[in-house]
Tab-separated table of C-alpha atoms and ligand atoms in Angstrom:
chain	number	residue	atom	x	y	z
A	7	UNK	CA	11.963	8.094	6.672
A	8	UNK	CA	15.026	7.503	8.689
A	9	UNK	CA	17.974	9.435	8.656
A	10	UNK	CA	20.096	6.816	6.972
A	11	UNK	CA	17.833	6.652	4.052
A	12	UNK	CA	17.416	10.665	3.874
A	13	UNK	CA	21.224	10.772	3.803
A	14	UNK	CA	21.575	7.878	1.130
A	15	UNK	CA	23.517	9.045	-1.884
A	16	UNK	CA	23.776	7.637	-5.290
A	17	UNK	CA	27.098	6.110	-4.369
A	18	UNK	CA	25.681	4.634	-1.268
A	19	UNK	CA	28.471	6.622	0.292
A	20	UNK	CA	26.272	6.899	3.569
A	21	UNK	CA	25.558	3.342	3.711
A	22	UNK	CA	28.229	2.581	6.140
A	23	UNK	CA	26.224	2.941	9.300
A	24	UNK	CA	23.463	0.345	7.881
A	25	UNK	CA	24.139	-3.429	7.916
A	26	UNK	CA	25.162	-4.473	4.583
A	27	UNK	CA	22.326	-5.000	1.718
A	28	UNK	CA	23.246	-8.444	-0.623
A	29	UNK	CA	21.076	-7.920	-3.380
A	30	UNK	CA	22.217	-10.878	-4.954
A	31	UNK	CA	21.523	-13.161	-1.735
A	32	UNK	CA	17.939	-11.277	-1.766
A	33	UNK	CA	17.214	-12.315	-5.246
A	34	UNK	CA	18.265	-15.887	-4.476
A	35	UNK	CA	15.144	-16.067	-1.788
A	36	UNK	CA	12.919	-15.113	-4.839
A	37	UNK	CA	12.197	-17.886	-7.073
A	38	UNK	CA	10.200	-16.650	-9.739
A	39	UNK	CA	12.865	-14.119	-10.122
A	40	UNK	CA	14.978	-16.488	-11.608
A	41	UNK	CA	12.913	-17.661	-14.610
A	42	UNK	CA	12.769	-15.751	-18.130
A	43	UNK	CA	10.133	-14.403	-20.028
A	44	UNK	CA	10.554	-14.407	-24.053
A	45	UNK	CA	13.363	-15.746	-23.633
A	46	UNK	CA	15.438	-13.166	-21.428
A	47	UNK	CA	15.634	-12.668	-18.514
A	48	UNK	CA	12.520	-11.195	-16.184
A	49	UNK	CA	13.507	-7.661	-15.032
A	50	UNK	CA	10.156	-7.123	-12.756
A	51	UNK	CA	9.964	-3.035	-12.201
A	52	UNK	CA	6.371	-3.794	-11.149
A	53	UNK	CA	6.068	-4.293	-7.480
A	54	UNK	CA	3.718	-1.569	-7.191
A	55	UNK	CA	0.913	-3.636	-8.492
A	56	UNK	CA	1.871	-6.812	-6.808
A	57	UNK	CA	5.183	-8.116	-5.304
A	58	UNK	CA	7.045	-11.317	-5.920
A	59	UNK	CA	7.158	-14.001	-3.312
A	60	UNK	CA	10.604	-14.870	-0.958
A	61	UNK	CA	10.580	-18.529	-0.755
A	62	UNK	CA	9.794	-18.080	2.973
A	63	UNK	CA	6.146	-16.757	2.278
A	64	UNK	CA	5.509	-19.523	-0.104
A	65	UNK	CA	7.237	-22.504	2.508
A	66	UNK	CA	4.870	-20.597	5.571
A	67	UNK	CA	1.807	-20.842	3.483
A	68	UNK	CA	2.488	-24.714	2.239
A	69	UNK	CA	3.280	-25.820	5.668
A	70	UNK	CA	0.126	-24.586	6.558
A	71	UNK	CA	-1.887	-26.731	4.225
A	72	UNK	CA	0.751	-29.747	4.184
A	73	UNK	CA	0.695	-29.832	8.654
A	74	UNK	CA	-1.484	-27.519	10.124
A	75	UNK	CA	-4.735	-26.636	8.628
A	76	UNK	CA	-8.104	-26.368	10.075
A	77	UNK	CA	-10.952	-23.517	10.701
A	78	UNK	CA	-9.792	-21.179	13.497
A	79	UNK	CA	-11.862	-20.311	16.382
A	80	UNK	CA	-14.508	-23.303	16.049
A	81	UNK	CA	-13.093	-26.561	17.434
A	82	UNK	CA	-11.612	-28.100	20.552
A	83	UNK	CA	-9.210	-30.347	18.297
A	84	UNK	CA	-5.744	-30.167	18.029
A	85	UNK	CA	-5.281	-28.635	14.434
A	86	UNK	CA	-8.081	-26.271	14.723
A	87	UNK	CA	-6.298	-24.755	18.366
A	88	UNK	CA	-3.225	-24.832	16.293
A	89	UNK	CA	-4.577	-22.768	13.676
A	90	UNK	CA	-6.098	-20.254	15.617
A	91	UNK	CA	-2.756	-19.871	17.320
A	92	UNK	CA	-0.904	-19.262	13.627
A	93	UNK	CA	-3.626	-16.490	13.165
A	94	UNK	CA	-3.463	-14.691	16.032
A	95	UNK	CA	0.630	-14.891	15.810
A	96	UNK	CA	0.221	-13.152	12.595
A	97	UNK	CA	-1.823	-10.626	13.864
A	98	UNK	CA	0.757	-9.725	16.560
A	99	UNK	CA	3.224	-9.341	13.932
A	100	UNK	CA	0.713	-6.909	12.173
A	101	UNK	CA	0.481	-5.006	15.137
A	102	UNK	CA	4.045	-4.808	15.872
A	103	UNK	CA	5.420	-3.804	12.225
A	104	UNK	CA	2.793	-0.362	12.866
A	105	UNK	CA	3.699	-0.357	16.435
A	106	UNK	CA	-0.407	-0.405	16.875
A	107	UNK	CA	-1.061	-0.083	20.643
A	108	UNK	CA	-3.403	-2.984	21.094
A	109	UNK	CA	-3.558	-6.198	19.557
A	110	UNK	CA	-7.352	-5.774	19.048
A	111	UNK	CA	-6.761	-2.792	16.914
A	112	UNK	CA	-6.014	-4.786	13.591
A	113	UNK	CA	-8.928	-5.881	11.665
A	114	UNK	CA	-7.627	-8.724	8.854
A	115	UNK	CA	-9.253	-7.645	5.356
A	116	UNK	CA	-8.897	-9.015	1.692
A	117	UNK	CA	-7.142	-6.031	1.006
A	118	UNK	CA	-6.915	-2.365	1.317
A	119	UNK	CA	-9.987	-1.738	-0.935
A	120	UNK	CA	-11.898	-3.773	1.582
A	121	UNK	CA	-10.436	-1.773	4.575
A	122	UNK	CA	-11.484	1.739	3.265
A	123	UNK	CA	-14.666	0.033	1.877
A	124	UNK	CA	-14.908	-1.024	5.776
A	125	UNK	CA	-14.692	2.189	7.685
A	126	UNK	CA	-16.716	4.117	4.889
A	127	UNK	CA	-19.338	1.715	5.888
A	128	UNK	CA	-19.572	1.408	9.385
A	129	UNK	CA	-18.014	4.570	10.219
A	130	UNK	CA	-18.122	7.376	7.971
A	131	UNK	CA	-21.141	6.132	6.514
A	132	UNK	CA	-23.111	6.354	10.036
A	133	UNK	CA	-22.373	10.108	10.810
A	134	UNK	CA	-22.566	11.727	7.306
A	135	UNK	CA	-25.613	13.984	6.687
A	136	UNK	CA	-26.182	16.002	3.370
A	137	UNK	CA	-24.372	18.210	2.636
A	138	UNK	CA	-21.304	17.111	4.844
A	139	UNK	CA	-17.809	16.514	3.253
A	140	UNK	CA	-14.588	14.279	2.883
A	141	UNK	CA	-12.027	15.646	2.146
A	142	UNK	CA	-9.579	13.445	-0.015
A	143	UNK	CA	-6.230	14.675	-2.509
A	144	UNK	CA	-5.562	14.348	-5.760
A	145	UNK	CA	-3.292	11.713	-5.607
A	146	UNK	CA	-5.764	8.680	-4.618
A	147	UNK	CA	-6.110	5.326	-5.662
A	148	UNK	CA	-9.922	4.926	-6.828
A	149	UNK	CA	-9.658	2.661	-3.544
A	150	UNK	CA	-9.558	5.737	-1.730
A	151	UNK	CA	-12.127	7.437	-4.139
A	152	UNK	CA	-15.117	5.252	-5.079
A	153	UNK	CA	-15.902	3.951	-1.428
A	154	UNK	CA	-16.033	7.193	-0.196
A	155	UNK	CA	-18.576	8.451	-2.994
A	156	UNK	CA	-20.735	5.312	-2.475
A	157	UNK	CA	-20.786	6.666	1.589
A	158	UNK	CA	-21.758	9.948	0.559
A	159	UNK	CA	-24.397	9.317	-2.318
A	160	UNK	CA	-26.376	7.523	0.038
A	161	UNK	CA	-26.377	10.447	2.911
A	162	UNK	CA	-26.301	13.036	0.480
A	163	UNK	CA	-23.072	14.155	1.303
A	164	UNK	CA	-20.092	15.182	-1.133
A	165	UNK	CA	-16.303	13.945	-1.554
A	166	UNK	CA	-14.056	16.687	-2.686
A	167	UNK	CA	-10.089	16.626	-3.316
A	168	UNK	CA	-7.633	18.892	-1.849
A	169	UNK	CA	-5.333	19.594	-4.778
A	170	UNK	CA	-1.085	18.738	-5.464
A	171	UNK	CA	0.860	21.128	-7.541
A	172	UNK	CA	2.761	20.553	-10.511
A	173	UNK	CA	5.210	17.967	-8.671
A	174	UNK	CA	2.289	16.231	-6.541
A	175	UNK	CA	3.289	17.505	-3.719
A	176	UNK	CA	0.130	18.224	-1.175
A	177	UNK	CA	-0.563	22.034	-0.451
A	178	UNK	CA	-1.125	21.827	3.067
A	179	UNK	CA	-2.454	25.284	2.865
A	180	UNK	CA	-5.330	24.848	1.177
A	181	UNK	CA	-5.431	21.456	2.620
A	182	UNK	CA	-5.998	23.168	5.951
A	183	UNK	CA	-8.623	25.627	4.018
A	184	UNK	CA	-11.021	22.722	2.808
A	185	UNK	CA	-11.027	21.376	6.678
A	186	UNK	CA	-14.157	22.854	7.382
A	187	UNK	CA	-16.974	22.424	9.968
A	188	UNK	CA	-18.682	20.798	6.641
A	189	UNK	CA	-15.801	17.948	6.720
A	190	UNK	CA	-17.156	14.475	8.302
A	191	UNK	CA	-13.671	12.763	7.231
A	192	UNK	CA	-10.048	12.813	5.762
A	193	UNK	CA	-8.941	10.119	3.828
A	194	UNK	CA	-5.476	10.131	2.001
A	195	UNK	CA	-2.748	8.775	0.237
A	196	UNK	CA	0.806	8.468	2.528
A	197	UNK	CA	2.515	7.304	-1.198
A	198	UNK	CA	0.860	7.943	-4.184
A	199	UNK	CA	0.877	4.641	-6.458
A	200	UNK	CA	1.601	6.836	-9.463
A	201	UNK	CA	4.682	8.846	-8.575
A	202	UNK	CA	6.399	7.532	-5.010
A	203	UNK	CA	5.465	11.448	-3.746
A	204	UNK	CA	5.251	10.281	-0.409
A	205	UNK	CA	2.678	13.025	1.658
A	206	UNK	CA	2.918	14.734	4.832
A	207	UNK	CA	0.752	12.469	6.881
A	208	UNK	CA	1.386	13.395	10.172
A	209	UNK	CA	1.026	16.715	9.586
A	210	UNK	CA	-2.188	16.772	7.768
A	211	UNK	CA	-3.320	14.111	10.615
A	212	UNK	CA	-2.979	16.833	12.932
A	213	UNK	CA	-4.385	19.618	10.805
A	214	UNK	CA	-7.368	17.530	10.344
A	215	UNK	CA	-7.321	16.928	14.446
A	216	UNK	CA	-7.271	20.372	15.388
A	217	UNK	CA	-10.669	20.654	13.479
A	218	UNK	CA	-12.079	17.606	15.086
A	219	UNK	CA	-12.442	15.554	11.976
A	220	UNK	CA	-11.249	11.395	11.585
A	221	UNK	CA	-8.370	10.473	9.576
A	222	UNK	CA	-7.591	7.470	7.297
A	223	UNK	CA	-4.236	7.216	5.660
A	224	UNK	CA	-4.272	4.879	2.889
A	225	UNK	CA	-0.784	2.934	3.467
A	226	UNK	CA	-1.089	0.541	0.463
A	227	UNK	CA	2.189	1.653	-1.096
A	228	UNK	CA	3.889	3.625	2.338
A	229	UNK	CA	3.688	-0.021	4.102
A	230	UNK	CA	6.236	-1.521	1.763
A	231	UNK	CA	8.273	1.312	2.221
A	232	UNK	CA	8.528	3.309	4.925
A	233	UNK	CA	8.743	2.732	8.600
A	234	UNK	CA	5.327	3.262	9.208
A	235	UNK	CA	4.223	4.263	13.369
A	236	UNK	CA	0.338	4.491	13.456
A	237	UNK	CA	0.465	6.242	17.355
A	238	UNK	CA	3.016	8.574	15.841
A	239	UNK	CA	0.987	9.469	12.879
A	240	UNK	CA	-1.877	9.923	15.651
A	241	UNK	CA	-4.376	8.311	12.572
A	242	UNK	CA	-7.735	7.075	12.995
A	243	UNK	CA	-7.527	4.816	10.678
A	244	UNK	CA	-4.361	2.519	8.099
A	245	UNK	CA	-4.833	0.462	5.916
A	246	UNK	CA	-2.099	-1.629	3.804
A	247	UNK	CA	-2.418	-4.830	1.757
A	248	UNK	CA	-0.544	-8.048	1.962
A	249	UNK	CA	0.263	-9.005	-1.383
A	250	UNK	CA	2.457	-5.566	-2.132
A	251	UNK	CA	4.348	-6.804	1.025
A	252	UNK	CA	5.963	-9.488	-0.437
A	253	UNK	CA	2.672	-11.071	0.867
A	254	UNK	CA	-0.192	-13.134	-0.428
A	255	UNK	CA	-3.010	-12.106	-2.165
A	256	UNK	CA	-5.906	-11.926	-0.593
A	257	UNK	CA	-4.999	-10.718	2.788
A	258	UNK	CA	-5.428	-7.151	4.185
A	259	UNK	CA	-5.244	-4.897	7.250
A	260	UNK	CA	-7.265	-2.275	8.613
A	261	UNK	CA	-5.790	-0.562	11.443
A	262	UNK	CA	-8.396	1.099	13.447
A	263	UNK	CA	-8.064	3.358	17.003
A	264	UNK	CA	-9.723	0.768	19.714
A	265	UNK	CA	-12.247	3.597	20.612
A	266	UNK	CA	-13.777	3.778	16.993
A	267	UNK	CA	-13.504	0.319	16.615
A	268	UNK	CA	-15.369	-0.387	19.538
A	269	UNK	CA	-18.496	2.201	18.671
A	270	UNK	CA	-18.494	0.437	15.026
A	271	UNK	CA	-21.570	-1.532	13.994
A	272	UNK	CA	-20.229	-4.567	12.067
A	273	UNK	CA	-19.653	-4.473	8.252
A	274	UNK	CA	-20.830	-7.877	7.161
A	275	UNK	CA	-23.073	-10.588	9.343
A	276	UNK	CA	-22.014	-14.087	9.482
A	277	UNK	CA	-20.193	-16.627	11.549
A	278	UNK	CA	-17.663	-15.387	13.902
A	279	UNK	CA	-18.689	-12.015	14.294
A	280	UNK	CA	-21.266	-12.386	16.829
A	281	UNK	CA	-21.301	-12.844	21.189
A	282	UNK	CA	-25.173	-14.729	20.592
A	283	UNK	CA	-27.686	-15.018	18.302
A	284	UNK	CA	-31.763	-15.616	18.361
A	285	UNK	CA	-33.820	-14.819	15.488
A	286	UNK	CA	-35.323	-11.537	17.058
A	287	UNK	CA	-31.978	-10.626	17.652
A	288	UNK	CA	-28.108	-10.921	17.918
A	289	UNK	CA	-25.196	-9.388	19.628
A	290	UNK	CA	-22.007	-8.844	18.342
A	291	UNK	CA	-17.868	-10.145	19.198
A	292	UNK	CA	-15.387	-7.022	19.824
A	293	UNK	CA	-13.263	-5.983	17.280
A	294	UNK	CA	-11.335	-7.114	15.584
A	295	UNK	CA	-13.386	-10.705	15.296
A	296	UNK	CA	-16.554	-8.341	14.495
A	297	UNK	CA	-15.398	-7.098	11.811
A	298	UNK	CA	-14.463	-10.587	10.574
A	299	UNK	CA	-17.303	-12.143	9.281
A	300	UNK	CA	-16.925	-15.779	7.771
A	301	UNK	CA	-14.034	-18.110	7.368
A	302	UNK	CA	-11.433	-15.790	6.570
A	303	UNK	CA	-8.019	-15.980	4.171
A	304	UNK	CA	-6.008	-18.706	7.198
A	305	UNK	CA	-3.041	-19.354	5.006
A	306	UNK	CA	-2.748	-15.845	3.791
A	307	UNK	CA	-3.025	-13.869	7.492
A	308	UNK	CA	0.289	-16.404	8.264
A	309	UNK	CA	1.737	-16.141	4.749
A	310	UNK	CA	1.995	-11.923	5.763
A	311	UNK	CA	3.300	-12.467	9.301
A	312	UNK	CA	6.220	-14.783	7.286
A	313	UNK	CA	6.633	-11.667	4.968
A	314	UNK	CA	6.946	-9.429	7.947
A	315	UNK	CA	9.568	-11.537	9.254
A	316	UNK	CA	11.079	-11.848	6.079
A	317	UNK	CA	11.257	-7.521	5.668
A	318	UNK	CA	12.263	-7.481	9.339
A	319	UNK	CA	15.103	-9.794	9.097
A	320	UNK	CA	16.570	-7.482	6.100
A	321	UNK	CA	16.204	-4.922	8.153
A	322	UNK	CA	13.632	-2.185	7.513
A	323	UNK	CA	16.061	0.210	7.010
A	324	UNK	CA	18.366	-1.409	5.318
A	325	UNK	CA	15.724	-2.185	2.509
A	326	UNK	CA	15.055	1.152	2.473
A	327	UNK	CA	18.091	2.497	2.057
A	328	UNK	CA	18.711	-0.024	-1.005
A	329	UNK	CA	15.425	0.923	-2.669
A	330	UNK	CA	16.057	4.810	-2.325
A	331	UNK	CA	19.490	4.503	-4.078
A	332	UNK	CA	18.084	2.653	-6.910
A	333	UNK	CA	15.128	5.288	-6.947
A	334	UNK	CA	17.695	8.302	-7.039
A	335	UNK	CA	19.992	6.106	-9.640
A	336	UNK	CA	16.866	5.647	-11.977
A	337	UNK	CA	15.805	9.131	-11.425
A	338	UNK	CA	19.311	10.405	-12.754
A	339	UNK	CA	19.475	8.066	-15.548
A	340	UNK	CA	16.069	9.107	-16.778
A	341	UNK	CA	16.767	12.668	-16.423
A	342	UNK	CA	19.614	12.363	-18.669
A	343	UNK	CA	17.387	10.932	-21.271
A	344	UNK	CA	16.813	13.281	-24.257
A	345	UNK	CA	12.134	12.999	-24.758
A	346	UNK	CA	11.749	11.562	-20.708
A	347	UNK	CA	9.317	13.481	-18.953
A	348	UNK	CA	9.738	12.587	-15.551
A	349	UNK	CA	6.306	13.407	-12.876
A	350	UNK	CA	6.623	13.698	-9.286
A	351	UNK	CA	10.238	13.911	-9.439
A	352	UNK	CA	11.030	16.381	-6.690
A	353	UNK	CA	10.350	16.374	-2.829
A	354	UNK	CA	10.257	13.086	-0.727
A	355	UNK	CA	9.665	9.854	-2.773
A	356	UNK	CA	9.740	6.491	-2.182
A	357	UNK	CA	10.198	3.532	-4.793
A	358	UNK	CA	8.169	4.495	-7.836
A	359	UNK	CA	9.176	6.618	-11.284
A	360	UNK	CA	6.438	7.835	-13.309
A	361	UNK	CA	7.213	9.316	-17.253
A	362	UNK	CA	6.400	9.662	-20.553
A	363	UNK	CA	8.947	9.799	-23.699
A	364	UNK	CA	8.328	12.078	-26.163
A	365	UNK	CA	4.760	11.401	-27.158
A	366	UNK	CA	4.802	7.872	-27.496
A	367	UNK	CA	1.981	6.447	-26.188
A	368	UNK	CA	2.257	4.925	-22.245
A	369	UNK	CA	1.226	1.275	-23.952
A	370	UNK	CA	3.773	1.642	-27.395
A	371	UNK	CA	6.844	1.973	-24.495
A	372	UNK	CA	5.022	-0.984	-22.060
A	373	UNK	CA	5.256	-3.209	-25.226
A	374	UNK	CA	8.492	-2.616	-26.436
A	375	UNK	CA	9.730	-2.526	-22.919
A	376	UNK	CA	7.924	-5.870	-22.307
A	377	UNK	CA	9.785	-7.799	-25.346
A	378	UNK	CA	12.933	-7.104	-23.607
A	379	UNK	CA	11.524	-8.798	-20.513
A	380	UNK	CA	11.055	-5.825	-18.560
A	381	UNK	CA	7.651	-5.396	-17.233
A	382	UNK	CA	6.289	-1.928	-16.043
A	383	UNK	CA	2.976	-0.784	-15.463
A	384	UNK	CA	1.377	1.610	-18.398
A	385	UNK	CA	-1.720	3.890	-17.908
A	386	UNK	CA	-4.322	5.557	-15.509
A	387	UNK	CA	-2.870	3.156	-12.470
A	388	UNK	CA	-6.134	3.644	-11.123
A	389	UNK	CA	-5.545	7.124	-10.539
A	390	UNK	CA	-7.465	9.195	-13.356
A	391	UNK	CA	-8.525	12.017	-11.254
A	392	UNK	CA	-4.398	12.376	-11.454
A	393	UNK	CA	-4.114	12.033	-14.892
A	394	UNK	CA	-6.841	14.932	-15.503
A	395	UNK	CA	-4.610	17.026	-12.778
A	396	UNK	CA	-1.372	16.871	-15.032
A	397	UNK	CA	-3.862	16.914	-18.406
A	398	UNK	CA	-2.724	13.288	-19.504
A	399	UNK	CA	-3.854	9.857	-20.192
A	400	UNK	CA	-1.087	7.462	-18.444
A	401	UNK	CA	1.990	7.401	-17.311
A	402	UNK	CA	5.078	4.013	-17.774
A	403	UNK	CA	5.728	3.454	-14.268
A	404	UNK	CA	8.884	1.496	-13.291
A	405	UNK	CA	8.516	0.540	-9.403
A	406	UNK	CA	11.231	-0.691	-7.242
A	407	UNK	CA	11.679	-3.228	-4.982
A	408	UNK	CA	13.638	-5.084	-2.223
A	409	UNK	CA	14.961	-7.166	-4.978
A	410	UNK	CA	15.598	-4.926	-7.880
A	411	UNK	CA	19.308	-3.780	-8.850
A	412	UNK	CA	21.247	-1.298	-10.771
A	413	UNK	CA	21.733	-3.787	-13.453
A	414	UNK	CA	18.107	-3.881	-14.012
A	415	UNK	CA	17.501	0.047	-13.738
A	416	UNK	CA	19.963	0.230	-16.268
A	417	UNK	CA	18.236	-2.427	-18.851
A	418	UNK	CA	15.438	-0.366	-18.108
A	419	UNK	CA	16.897	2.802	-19.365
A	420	UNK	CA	18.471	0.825	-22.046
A	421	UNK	CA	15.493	-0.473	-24.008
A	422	UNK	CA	13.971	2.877	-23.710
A	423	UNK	CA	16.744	3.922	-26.120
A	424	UNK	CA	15.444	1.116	-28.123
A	425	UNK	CA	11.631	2.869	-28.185
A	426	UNK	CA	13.403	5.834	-28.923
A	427	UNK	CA	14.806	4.330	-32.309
A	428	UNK	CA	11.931	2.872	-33.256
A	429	UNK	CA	9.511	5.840	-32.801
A	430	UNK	CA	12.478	8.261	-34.216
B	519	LIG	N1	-4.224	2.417	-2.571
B	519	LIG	C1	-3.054	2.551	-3.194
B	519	LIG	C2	-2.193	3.729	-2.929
B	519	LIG	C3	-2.644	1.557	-4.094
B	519	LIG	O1	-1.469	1.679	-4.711
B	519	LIG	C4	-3.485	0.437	-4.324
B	519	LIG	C5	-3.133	-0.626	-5.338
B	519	LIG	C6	-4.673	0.334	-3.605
B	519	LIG	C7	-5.023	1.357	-2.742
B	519	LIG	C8	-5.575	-0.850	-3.720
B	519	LIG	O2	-4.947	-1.987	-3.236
B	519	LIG	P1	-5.678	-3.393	-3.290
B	519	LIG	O3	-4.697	-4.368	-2.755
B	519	LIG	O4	-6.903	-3.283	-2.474
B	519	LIG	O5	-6.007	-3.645	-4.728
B	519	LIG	N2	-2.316	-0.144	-6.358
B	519	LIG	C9	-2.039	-0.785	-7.516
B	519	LIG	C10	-1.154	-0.240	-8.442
B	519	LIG	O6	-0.559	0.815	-8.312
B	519	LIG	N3	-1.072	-1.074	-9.494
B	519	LIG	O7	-1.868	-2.125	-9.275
B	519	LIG	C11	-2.486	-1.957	-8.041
């Protein structure tokens, strides 16, 4: 995280040095923003699971269909040239917003699930043996969970989870104990989806290089928020979606190190993965198209590059910075709440509050919350190894972003005092 956004304070007295954030120009690119939901207005604390739309995604992925539509890669004609040229802009822009070194190095997916899915497959998969290792946390996403238990059932190998204290915050020394000559591959969180704790990739990246062993980092929440560098965090492997990026649906990226890449038998067979095929045989494209099997998501791969314009034209840091005051304002205004249990409140965070009140039940306070037109998320969030590490069943989970305000934060805090009255 930048310096600006470290230094942010919850009168955004540090702002100065960062262009100025409109919030209310920001919500105007939204439109869905503006409508109401029983009757109020929507006050959307749910980005985590999926982010709204800027009117510049949804124009991008219309003009596709309305003026330039056709397969990629297949035809000579004039929309099918100009297609493929859309694609591969969007790809760029992938590459540039992680600063990957080479083009070639991002692999378009459906989403993250299908990018860890990916390298389980063709690359974990290929070099486990029983009784070999990966090594995960206890934060992950069953994303990061179930693919790499599928990998190791078939090779006889085990997944095991480096444990988070009582704040989720990632012991890095018994991280570095459970690296062991055992370990075939790393695979973590760089947010958790559950409380914002955001993890000390590059560090355990290195840890896990000194030993010789892969790493993926699992950048389906750290993507939307931090200025993520994949040659900086020296990973093997990133993977983010496109739909928590202000994105479509749909549409995914796996990063992947050109070397390993290269070495990686494909993950699906189809069209547009191969060099030439007979029936006795058939060779294969070079990443990324290998990996690529099939018509893939056209209007979604240019709907993200729009949405990576759209983040870069706010400014990266400035969005930041807006989205860690709010975090720090709603973490105050919780704190002060009489019954809020707050998880994963200390160390570095980004965008996401996790808590229970009192012992009302996750899915009483998403209800009550929800007639007041503020949606949260309320449970597991995919994430129940988690919820057996703090002894619990769910969590209400308010998650910020670009587009959120203080207004909202505060409606937020508002109708919990409105649960609170009702369950006494
Ligand atoms: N990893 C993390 C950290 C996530 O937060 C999610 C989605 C995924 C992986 C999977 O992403 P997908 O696009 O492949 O589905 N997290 C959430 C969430 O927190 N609420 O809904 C989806």
């Amino acid at each position: 995280m930048s310096q600006a956004v470290a230094e942010t304070t919850l009168d955004g007295a540090n702002r100065s040095n960062l262009p100025a954030y409109d919030v209310d120009k920001v919500r105007a690119d939204f439109p869905i923003l503006s409508r109401e939901v029983y009757g109020k207005p929507l006050v959307f604390l749910d980005s985590g699971a999926s982010a709204k739309k800027p009117r510049a995604v949804i124009d991008a992925v219309s003009a596709v269909y309305e003026g330039e539509y056709a397969n990629i890669h297949r035809g000579v004609h004039y929309l099918s040239v100009r297609a493929t040229q859309l694609y591969d802009e969007a790809r760029e822009k992938v590459r540039a917003y992680l600063n990957a070194a080479k083009i070639g190095e991002i692999v378009f997916t459906r989403n993250t699930t299908e990018a860890i899915n990916l390298v389980a497959s063709s690359f974990t998969g290929q070099r486990l043996r029983e009784g070999d290792e990966i090594l995960l946390t206890e934060l992950e996403h069953h994303a990061n969970i179930v693919p790499w238990q599928l990998a190791a059932g078939r090779a006889g190998a085990v997944v095991r989870a480096s444990p988070v204290d009582d704040d989720g915050l990632v012991d890095l020394e018994k991280f570095e104990a459970m690296l062991t000559s055992r370990t075939k591959m790393v695979a973590f969180t760089h947010t958790s989806n559950v409380l914002g704790v955001v993890t000390p990739a590059k560090e355990m990246t290195r840890l896990a290089h000194e030993k010789g062993i892969p790493v993926l980092i699992d950048g389906a929440q750290s993507a939307v928020h931090l200025s993520v560098d994949v040659q900086d965090l020296d990973c093997d492997f990133f993977t983010f979606t496109g739909h928590k990026l202000y994105g479509p649906s749909g549409i995914g990226v796996l990063y992947g190190k050109s070397n390993h890449l290269e070495a990686m038998p494909p993950y699906q067979g189809g069209g547009d993965m191969i060099e030439y095929v007979t029936f006795e045989k058939t060779t294969f494209a070079k990443p990324p198209e290998r990996f690529e099997a099939g018509t893939p998501h056209i209007s979604g791969a240019i709907g993200l590059g729009a949405a990576i314009d759209y983040v870069n034209a706010l400014g990266r840091d400035a969005v930041a910075a807006h989205e860690h005051g709010l975090l720090q304002y709603a973490t105050a205004r919780l704190s002060d709440m009489p019954g809020v249990r707050l998880f994963g409140a200390k160390g570095e965070k980004a965008s996401i509050v996790s808590f229970l009140q009192d012992d009302v039940h996750p899915h009483d306070v998403g209800t009550i919350l929800d007639q007041a037109g503020v949606a949260v998320r309320v449970g597991h969030h995919c994430a129940q190894p988690l919820m057996d590490r703090f002894g619990i069943s769910g969590t209400v989970r308010a998650s910020i972003g670009l587009y959120n305000t203080r207004e909202e934060i505060d409606k937020l805090a508002d109708s919990l005092h409105h649960v609170k009255e009702i369950f006494g």
